[in-house]
Each structure stands twice: as C-alpha cells, then as structure tokens.
mmCIF file of C-alpha atoms in Angstrom:
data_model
loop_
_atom_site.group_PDB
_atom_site.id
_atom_site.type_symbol
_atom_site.label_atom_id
_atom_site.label_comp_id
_atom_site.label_asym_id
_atom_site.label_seq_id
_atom_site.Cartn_x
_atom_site.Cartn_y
_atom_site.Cartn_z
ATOM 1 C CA UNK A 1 -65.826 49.836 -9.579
ATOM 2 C CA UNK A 2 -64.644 49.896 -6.260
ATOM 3 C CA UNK A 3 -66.271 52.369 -3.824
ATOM 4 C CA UNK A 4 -68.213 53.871 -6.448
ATOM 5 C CA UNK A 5 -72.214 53.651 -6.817
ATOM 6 C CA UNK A 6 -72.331 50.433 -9.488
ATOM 7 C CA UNK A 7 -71.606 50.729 -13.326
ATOM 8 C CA UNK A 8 -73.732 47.765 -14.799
ATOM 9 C CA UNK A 9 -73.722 46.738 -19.132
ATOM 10 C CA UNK A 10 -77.016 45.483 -20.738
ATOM 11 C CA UNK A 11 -76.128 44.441 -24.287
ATOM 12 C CA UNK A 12 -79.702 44.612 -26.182
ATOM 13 C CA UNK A 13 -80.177 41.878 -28.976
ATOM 14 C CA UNK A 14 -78.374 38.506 -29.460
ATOM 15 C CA UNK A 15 -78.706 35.954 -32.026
ATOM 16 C CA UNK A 16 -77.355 32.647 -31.022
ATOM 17 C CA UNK A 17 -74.605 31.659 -33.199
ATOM 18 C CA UNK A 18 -73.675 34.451 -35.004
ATOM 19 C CA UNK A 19 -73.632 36.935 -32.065
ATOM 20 C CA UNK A 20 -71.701 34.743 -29.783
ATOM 21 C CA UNK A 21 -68.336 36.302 -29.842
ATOM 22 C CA UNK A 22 -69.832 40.263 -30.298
ATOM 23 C CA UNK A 23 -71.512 39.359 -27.041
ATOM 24 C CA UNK A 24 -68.746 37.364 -24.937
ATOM 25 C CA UNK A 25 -66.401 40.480 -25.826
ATOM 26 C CA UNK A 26 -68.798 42.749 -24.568
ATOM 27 C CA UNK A 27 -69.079 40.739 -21.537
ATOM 28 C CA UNK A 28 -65.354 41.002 -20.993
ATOM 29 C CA UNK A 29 -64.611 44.165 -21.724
ATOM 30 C CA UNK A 30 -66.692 45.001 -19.524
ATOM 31 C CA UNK A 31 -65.203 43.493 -16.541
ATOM 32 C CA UNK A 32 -61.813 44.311 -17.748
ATOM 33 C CA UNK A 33 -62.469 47.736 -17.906
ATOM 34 C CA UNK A 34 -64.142 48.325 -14.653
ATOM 35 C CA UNK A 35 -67.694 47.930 -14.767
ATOM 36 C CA UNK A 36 -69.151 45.290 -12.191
ATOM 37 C CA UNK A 37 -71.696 43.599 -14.028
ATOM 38 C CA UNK A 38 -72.998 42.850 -16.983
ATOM 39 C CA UNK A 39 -76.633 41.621 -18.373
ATOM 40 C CA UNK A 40 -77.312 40.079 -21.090
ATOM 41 C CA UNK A 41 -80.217 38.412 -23.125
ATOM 42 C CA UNK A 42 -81.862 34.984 -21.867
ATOM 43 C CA UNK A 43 -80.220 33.068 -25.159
ATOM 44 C CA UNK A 44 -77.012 34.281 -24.760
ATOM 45 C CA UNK A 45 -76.208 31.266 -22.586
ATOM 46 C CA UNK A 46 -72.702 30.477 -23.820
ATOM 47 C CA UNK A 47 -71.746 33.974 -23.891
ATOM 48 C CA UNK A 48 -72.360 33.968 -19.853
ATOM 49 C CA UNK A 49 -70.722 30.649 -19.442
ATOM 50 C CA UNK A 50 -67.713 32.087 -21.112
ATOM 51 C CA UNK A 51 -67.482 35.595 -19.115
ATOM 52 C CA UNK A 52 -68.414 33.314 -15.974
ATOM 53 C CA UNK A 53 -65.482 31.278 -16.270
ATOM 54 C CA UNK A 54 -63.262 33.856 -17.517
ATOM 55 C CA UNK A 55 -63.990 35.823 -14.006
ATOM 56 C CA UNK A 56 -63.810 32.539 -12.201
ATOM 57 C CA UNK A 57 -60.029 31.874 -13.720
ATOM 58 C CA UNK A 58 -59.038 35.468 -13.603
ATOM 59 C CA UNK A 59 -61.315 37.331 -10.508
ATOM 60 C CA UNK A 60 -63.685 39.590 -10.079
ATOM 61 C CA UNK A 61 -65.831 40.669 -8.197
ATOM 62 C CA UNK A 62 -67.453 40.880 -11.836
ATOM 63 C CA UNK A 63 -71.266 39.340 -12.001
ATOM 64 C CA UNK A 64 -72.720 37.933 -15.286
ATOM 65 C CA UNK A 65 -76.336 37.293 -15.583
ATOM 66 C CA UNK A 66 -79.429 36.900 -17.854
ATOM 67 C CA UNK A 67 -82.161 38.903 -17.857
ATOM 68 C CA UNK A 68 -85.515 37.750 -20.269
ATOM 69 C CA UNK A 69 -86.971 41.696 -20.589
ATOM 70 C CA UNK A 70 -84.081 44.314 -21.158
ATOM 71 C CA UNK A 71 -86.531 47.105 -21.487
ATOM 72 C CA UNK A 72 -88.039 45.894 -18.069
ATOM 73 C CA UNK A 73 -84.016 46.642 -17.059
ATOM 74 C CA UNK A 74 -84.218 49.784 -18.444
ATOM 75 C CA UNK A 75 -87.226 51.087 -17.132
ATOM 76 C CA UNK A 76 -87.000 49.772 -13.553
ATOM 77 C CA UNK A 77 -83.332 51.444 -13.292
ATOM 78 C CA UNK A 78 -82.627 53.160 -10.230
ATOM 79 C CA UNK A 79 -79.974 55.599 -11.587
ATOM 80 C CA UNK A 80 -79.079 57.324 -14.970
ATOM 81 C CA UNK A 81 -79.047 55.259 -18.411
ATOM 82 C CA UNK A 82 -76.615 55.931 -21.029
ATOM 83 C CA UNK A 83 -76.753 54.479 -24.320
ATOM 84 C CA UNK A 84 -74.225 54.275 -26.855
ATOM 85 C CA UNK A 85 -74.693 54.654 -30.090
ATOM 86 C CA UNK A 86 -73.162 56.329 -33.698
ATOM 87 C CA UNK A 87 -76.172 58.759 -33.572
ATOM 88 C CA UNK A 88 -76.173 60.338 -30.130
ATOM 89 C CA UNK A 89 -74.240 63.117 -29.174
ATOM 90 C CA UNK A 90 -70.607 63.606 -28.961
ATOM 91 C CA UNK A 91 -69.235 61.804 -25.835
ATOM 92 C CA UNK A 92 -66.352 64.353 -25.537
ATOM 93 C CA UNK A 93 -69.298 66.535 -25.109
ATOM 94 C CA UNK A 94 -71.421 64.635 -22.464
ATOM 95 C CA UNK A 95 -68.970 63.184 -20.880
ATOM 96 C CA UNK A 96 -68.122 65.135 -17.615
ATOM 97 C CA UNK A 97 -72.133 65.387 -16.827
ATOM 98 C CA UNK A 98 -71.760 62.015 -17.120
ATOM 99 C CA UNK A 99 -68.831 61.467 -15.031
ATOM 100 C CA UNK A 100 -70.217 64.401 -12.686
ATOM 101 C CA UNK A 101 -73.637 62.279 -12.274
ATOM 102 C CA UNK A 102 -71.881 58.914 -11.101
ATOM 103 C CA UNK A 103 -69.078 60.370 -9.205
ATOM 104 C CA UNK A 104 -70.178 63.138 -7.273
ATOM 105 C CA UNK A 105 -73.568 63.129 -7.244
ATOM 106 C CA UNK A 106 -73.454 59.103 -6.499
ATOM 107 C CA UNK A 107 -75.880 57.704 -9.156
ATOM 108 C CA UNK A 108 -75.512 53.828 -10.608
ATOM 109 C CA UNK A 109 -74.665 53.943 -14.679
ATOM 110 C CA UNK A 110 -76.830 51.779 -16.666
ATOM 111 C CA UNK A 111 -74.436 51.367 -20.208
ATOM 112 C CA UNK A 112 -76.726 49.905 -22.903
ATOM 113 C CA UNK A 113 -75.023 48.792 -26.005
ATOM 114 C CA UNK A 114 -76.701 47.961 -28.869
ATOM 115 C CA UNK A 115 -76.875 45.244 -31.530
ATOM 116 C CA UNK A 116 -78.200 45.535 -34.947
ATOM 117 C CA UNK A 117 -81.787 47.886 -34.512
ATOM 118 C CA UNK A 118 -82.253 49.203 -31.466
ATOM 119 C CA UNK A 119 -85.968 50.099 -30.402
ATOM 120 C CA UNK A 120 -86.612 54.188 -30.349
ATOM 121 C CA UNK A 121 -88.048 53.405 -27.051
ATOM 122 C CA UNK A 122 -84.308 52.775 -25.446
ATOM 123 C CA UNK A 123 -83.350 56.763 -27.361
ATOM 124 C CA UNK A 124 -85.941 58.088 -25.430
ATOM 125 C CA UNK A 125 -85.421 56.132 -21.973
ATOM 126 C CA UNK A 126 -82.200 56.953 -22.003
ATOM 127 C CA UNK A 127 -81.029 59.656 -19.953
ATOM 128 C CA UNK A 128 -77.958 60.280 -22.652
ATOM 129 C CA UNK A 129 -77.116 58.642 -26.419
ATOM 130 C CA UNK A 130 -73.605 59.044 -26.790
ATOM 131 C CA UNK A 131 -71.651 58.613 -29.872
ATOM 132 C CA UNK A 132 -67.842 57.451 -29.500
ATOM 133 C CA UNK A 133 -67.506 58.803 -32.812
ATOM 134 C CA UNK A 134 -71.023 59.340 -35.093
ATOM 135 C CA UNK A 135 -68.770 56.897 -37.452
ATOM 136 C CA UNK A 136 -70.068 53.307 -37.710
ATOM 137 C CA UNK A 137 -67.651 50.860 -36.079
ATOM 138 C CA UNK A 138 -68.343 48.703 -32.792
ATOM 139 C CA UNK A 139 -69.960 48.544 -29.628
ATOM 140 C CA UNK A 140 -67.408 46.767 -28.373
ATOM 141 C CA UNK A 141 -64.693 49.819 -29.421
ATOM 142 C CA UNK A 142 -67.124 52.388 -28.171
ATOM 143 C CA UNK A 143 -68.132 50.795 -25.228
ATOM 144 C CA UNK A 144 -64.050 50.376 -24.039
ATOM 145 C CA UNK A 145 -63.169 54.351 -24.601
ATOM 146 C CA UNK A 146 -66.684 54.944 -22.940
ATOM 147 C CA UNK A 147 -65.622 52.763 -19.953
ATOM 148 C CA UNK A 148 -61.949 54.216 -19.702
ATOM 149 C CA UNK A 149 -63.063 57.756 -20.155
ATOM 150 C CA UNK A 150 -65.546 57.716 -17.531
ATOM 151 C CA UNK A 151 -62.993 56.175 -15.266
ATOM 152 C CA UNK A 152 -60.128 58.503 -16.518
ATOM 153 C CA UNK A 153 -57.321 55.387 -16.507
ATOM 154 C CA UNK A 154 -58.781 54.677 -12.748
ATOM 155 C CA UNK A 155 -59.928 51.014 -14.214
ATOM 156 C CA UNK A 156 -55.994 50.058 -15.162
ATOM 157 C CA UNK A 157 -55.204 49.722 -11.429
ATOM 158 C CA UNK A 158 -58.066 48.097 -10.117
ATOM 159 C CA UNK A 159 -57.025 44.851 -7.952
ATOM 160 C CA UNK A 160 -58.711 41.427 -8.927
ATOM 161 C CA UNK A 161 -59.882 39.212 -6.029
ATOM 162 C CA UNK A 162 -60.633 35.341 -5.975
ATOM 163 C CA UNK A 163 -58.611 34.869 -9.172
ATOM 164 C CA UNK A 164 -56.292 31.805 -9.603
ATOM 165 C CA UNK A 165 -53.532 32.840 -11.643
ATOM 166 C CA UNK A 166 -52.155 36.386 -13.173
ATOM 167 C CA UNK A 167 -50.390 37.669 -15.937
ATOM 168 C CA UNK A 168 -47.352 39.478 -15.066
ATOM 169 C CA UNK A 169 -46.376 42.718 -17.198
ATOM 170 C CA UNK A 170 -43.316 41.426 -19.891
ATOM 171 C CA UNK A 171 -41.495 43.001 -21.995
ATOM 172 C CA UNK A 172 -41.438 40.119 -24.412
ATOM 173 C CA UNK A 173 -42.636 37.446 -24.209
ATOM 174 C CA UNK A 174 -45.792 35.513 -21.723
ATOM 175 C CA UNK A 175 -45.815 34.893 -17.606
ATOM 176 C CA UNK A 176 -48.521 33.856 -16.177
ATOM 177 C CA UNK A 177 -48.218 33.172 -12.195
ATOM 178 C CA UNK A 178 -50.825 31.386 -9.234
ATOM 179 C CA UNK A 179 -52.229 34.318 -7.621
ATOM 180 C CA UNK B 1 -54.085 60.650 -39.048
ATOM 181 C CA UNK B 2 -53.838 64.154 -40.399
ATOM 182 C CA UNK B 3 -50.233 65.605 -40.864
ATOM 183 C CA UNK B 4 -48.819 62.887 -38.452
ATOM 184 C CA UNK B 5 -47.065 60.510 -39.515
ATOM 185 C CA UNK B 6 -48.867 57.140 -40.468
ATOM 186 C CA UNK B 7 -50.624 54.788 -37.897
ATOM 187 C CA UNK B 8 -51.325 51.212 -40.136
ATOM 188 C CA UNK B 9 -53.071 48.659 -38.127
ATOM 189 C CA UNK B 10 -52.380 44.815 -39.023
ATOM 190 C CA UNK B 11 -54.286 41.995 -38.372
ATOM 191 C CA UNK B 12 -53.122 38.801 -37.387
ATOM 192 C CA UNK B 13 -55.142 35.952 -38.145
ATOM 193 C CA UNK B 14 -58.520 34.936 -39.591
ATOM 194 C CA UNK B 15 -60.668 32.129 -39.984
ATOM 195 C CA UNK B 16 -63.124 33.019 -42.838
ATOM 196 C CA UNK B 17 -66.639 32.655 -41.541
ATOM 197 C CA UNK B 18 -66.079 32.318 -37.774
ATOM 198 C CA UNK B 19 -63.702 35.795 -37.734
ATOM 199 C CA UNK B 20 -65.531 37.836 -40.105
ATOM 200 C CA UNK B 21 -66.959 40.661 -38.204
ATOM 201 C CA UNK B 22 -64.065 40.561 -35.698
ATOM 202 C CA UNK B 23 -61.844 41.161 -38.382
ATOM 203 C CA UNK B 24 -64.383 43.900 -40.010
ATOM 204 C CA UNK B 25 -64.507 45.434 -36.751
ATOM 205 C CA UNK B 26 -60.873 45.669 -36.056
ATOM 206 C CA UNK B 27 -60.827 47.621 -39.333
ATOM 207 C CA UNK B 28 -64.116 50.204 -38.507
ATOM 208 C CA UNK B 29 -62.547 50.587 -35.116
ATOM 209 C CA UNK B 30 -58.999 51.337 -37.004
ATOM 210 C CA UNK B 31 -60.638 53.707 -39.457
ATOM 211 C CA UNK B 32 -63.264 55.652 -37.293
ATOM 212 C CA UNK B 33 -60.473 56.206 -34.236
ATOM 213 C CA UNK B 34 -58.099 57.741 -36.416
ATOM 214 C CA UNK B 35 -55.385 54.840 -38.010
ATOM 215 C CA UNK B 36 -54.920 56.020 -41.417
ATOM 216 C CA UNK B 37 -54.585 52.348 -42.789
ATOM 217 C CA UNK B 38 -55.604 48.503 -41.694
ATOM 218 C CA UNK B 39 -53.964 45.465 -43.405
ATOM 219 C CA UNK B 40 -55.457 42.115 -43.331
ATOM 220 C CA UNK B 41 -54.260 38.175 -43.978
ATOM 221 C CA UNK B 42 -55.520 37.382 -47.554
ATOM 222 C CA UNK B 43 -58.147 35.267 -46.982
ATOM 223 C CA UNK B 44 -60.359 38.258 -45.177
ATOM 224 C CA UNK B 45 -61.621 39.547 -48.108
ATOM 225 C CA UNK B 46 -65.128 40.112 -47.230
ATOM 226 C CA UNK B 47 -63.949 42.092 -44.372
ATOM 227 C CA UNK B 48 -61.989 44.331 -46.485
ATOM 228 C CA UNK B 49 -65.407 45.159 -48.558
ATOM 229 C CA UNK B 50 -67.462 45.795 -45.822
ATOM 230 C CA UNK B 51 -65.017 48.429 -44.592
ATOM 231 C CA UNK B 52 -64.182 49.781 -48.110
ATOM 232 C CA UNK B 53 -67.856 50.469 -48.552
ATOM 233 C CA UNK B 54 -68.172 51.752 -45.186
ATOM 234 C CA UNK B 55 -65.246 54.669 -46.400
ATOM 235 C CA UNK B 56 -66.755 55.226 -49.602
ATOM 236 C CA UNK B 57 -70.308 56.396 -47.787
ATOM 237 C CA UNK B 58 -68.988 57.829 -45.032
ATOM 238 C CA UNK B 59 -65.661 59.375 -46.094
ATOM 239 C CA UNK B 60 -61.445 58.728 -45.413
ATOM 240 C CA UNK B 61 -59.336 58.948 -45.904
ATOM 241 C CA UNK B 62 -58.453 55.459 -45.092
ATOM 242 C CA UNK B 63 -57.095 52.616 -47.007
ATOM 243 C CA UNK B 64 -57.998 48.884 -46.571
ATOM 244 C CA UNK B 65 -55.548 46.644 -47.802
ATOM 245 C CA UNK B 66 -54.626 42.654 -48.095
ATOM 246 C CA UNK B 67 -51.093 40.688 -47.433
ATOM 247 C CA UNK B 68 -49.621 37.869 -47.862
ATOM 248 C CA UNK B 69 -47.532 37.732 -45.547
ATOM 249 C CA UNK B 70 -47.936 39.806 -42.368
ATOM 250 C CA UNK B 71 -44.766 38.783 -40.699
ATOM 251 C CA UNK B 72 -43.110 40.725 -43.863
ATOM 252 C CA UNK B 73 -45.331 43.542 -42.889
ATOM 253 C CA UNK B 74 -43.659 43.663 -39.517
ATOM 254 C CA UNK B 75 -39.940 42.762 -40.444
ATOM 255 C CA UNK B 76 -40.225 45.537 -43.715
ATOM 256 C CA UNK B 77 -42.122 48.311 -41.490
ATOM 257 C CA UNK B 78 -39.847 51.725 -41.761
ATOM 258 C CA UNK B 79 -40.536 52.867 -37.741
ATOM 259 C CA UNK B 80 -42.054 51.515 -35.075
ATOM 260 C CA UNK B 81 -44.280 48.377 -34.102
ATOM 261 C CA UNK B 82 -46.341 48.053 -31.312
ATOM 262 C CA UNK B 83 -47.879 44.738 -30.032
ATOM 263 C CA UNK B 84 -51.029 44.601 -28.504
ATOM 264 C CA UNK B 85 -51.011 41.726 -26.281
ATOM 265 C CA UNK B 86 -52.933 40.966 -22.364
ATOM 266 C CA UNK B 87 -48.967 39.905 -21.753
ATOM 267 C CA UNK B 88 -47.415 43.444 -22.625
ATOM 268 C CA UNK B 89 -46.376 45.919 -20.306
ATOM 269 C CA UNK B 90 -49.231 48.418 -18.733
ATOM 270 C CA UNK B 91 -50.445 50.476 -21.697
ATOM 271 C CA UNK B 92 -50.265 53.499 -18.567
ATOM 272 C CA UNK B 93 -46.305 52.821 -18.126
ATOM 273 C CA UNK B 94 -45.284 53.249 -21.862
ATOM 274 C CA UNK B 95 -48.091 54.986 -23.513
ATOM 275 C CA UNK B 96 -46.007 57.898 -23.296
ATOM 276 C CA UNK B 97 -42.676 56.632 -25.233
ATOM 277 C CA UNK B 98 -44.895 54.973 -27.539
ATOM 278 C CA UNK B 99 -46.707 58.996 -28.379
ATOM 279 C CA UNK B 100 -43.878 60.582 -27.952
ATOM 280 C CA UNK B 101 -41.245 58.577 -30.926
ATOM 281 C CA UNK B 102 -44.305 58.974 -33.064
ATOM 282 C CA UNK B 103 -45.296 62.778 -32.685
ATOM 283 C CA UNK B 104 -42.339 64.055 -31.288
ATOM 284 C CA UNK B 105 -39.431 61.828 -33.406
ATOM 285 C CA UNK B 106 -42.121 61.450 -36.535
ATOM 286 C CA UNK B 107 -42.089 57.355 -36.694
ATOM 287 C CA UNK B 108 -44.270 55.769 -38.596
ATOM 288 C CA UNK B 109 -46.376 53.228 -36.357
ATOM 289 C CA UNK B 110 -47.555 49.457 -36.890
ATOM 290 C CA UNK B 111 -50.351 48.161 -34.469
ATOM 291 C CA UNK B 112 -50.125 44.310 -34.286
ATOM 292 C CA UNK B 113 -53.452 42.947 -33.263
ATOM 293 C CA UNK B 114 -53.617 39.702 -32.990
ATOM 294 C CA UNK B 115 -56.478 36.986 -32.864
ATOM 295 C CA UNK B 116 -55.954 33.033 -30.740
ATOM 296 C CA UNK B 117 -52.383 32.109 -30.925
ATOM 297 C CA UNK B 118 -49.701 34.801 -32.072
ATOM 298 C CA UNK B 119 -46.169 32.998 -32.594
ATOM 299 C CA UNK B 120 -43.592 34.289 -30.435
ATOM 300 C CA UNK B 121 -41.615 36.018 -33.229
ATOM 301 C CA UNK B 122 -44.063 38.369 -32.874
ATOM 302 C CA UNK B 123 -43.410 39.549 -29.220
ATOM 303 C CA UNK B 124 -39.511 39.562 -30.501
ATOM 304 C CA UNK B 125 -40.187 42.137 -33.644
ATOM 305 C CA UNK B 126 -42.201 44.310 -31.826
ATOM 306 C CA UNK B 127 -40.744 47.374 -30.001
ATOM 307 C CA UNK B 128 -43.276 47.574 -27.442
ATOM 308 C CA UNK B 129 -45.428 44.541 -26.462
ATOM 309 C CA UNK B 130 -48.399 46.616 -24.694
ATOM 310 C CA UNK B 131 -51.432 45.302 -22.635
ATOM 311 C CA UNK B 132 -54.708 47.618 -22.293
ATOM 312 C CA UNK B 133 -54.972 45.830 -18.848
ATOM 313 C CA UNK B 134 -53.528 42.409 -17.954
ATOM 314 C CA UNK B 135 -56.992 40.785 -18.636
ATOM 315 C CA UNK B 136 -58.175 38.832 -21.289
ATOM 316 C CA UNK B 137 -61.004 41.015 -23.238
ATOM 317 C CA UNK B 138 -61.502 41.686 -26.823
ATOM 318 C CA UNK B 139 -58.766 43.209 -29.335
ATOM 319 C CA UNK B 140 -61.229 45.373 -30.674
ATOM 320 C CA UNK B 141 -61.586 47.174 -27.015
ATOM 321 C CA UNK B 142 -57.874 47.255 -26.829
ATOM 322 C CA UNK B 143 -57.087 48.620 -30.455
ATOM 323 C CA UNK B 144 -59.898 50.988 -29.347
ATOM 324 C CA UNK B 145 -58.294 52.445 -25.909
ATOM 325 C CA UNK B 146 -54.856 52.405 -27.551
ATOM 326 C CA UNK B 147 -55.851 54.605 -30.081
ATOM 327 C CA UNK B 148 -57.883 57.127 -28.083
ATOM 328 C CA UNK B 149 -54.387 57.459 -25.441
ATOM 329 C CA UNK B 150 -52.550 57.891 -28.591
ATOM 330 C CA UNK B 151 -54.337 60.540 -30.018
ATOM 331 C CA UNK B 152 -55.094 62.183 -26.895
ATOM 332 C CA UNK B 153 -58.598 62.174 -28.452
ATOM 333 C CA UNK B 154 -57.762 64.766 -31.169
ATOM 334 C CA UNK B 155 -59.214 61.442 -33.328
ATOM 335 C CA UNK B 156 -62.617 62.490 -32.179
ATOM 336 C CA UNK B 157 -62.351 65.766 -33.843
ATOM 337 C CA UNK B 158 -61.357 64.991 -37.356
ATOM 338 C CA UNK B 159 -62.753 65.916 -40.520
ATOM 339 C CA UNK B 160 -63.720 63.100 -43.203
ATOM 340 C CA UNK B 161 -63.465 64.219 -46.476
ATOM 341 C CA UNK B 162 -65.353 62.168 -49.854
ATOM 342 C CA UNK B 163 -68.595 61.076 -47.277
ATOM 343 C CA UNK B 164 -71.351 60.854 -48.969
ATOM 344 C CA UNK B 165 -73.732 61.415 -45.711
ATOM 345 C CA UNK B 166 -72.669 62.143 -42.147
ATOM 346 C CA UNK B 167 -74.734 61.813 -39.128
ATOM 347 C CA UNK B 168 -75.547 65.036 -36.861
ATOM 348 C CA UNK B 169 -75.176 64.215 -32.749
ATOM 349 C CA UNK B 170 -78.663 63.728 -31.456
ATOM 350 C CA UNK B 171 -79.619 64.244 -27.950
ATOM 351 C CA UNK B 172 -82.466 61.757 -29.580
ATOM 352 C CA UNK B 173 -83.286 59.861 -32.177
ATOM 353 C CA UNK B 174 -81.305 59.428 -35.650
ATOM 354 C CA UNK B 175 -80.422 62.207 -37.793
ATOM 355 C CA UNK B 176 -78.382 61.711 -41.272
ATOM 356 C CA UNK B 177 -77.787 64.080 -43.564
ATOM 357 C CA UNK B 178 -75.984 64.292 -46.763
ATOM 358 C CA UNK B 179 -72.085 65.291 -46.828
#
C-alpha cells in the first residue's frame, strides 16, 4: 500500500462454480483493505473479471491476475510468506515480527489463504502460519483483521486513483458521486 | 461476549443454494470473533446446522437461531443497532460511540449484515449505518473488522467452554487435541 514494499494475496484452490463468490470476496477484500494485488488460480476466470471491473469502476491501483502454479508463487517469492490458517500460531502473537519485517526492515508480504486442504508443503514454505483465531470460520474474515492489523487502520485512508464514481460517507441513507 | 452485554448478529437475506456458505460464514465469523448470537432468515437452515455443529465440537457459548421476520428483529431489539453498509459513515469516525454505549452505557447490540439489496427501512432503524471502508468487499470481511475494533481484540483471548477438541497454535503443521 502506498510507499510500502508490496503486500500481494494468492488464494490456493478454486473450484469453478461453487468457489466463485469465496474467491471474488477474497479478491476484494483484498484491495479494499490495502493490499495491491492479488493472484489467483488459472480457472478462477470470473472471479478476476469481477475484481477487474470492480477496480476499474471504483480505482486502484489494485492488480488482479492468474497464475497456473501457486506453489511456483510461493517458492520463487522474493520476500516473507505468511499463511493463514486456524492451525498456526496466534496472530496477536506474530504479529509485530510481522509488521516489523514489512515495515522497517522493507520486505514484500506474500498472504496465502487457503481453500479446503491445503498442501503441508505451503506450512513449511511459509515463513509464518497464523491463526486469526485457531476457531474454524473464514479466510475471508481472517484474511480482513490480518490485513487491518498489519496496517493498524492505515488502509481506511488510503486514496483511490482512476476510479469513476465514489461513495460518500451518510448517515442514512446511499450517495454515490463521479469522482 | 463474556460479562458484556450481548452482541447478536442478523442476517439479511438468503438465497438457498447460491448463499449458503456466505450465510454459514457470516455465522463462524460471528461466533469465532466473539458475537454471542447470529440470527438468520428462515429459509437458511442448512447454514444454521453447519454452525450448530461447528459449536457443539468446538465449544460456545453461542446460539444459532432462525426468524421470520428480521425487520421485527430490528424494530423489537432492546439497545442498539448497527448497520453495516459500504454507504455508512467511516467505521474509524464512530467506532468509538458505537464501543463506548455498549461497554460503557451496557446496550445490548444488533449487527445488521446485509446481502444484494437491503430496503431503505433498514438504513432508517439503524442507529449507526457504518462502512469498514467506502468500498465494495465482502460482509464477511466487514462483520470481521467490526468485531475485532469492537472488542479491542479481547475476542482473541476467550475461553470456549463444552469443545470437544481445540487446536494448539503451530509454528507448523496441524495439531488438535481433545478439550
């Protein structure tokens, strides 16, 4: 986000159809919480076209893309890897190395967030498995607090460029306005 | 959650089929972030036994319930209801009013989370209509970043009582032991 050293999502595993949505809210939570990109499978398609056109109506800078070997993502990153799951350890715990790693000492985040099984290969590639709560709920809750944590609120006043309309703060009620 | 006074979370909405794990994942998110209670519309009741069965093997407490009629939910509810809504006011500028009348003045809170279209009676009941950003994303990410400002994250810390297993924080791997 910003002037910061890149914060990138991979979601792992996505079945056409019945993942759709999981994925696309992924994808926008994501950019709406600060990270700049986010990759996902090679059939998740219509989950792209949807974040695409979401950051196309709405701004960015945000990338989508597809990548056809996540592990090959994984493995080739140039930075630290965290991945969130229910079993790793306790992100109020990890969370300042974390922060410390991407802030100060200027490394790229890679967030992986899982689907159904993940591999034991991405627990051991992974620089840290954190746990938003060792409860079962959903990557799309954990990977939100994870985002807003790391950023400590930072993400809320971000600026969007290249959108074409924005939704004004109401009390009650809807505005939407040309940008 | 705890000796505070009750957070319910109510779900606006659902399609049967096509909203099924958005709906069951509005109520894990409700349940493992520390709401003490999630209602749903009456035809979601396969999402009600997914997250009943997720309580009864990993503890509570937390009720799952069914309405009728949420809009009776809202006009009945003894406190205060919060709206969350990409149209709202910054969850940053009245997060604080919205903690304080429930911890500080003891009122009982209602989450509104809505799915496509909520009607506009809704923005009209509710005492605060509250964005987590400005940006269309997913309501499970905003249920979950409301509820972590909330609680200040104390809802990472609780106890669950009645689990029949609990998982230990791994640096690696998966570790789950019984309660």
């Amino acid at each position: 986000m910003h002037d910061d050293q890149e914060v990138a999502v991979l979601r792992l595993g996505h079945r056409p159809g019945r993942d759709e949505r999981m994925t696309t809210h992924v994808g926008l939570t994501a950019r709406a919480l600060g990270a700049d990109r986010v990759l996902f499978p090679d059939n998740a398609g219509q989950s792209l076209e949807t974040v695409a056109d979401i950051t196309d109506r709405f701004g960015g800078p945000f990338e989508v893309e597809l990548t056809d070997s996540p592990n090959a993502v994984i493995r080739g990153w140039d930075g630290r890897v965290v991945h969130l799951t229910m079993y790793g350890e306790r992100i109020q715990d990890v969370e300042g190395d974390i922060r410390s790693a991407h802030r100060d000492e200027g490394e790229p985040l890679l967030l992986v967030v899982g689907s159904e099984k993940v591999a034991f290969d991405v627990y051991e590639a992974a620089d840290w498995n954190v746990g938003v709560t060792n409860q079962p709920h959903s990557e799309v809750a954990g990977l939100a607090v994870f985002l807003d944590r790391l950023f400590e609120g930072r993400e809320l006043e971000r600026e969007w460029v290249g959108a074409d309309r924005r939704v004004i703060p109401m009390e009650t009620g809807k505005r939407v306005e040309p940008a």
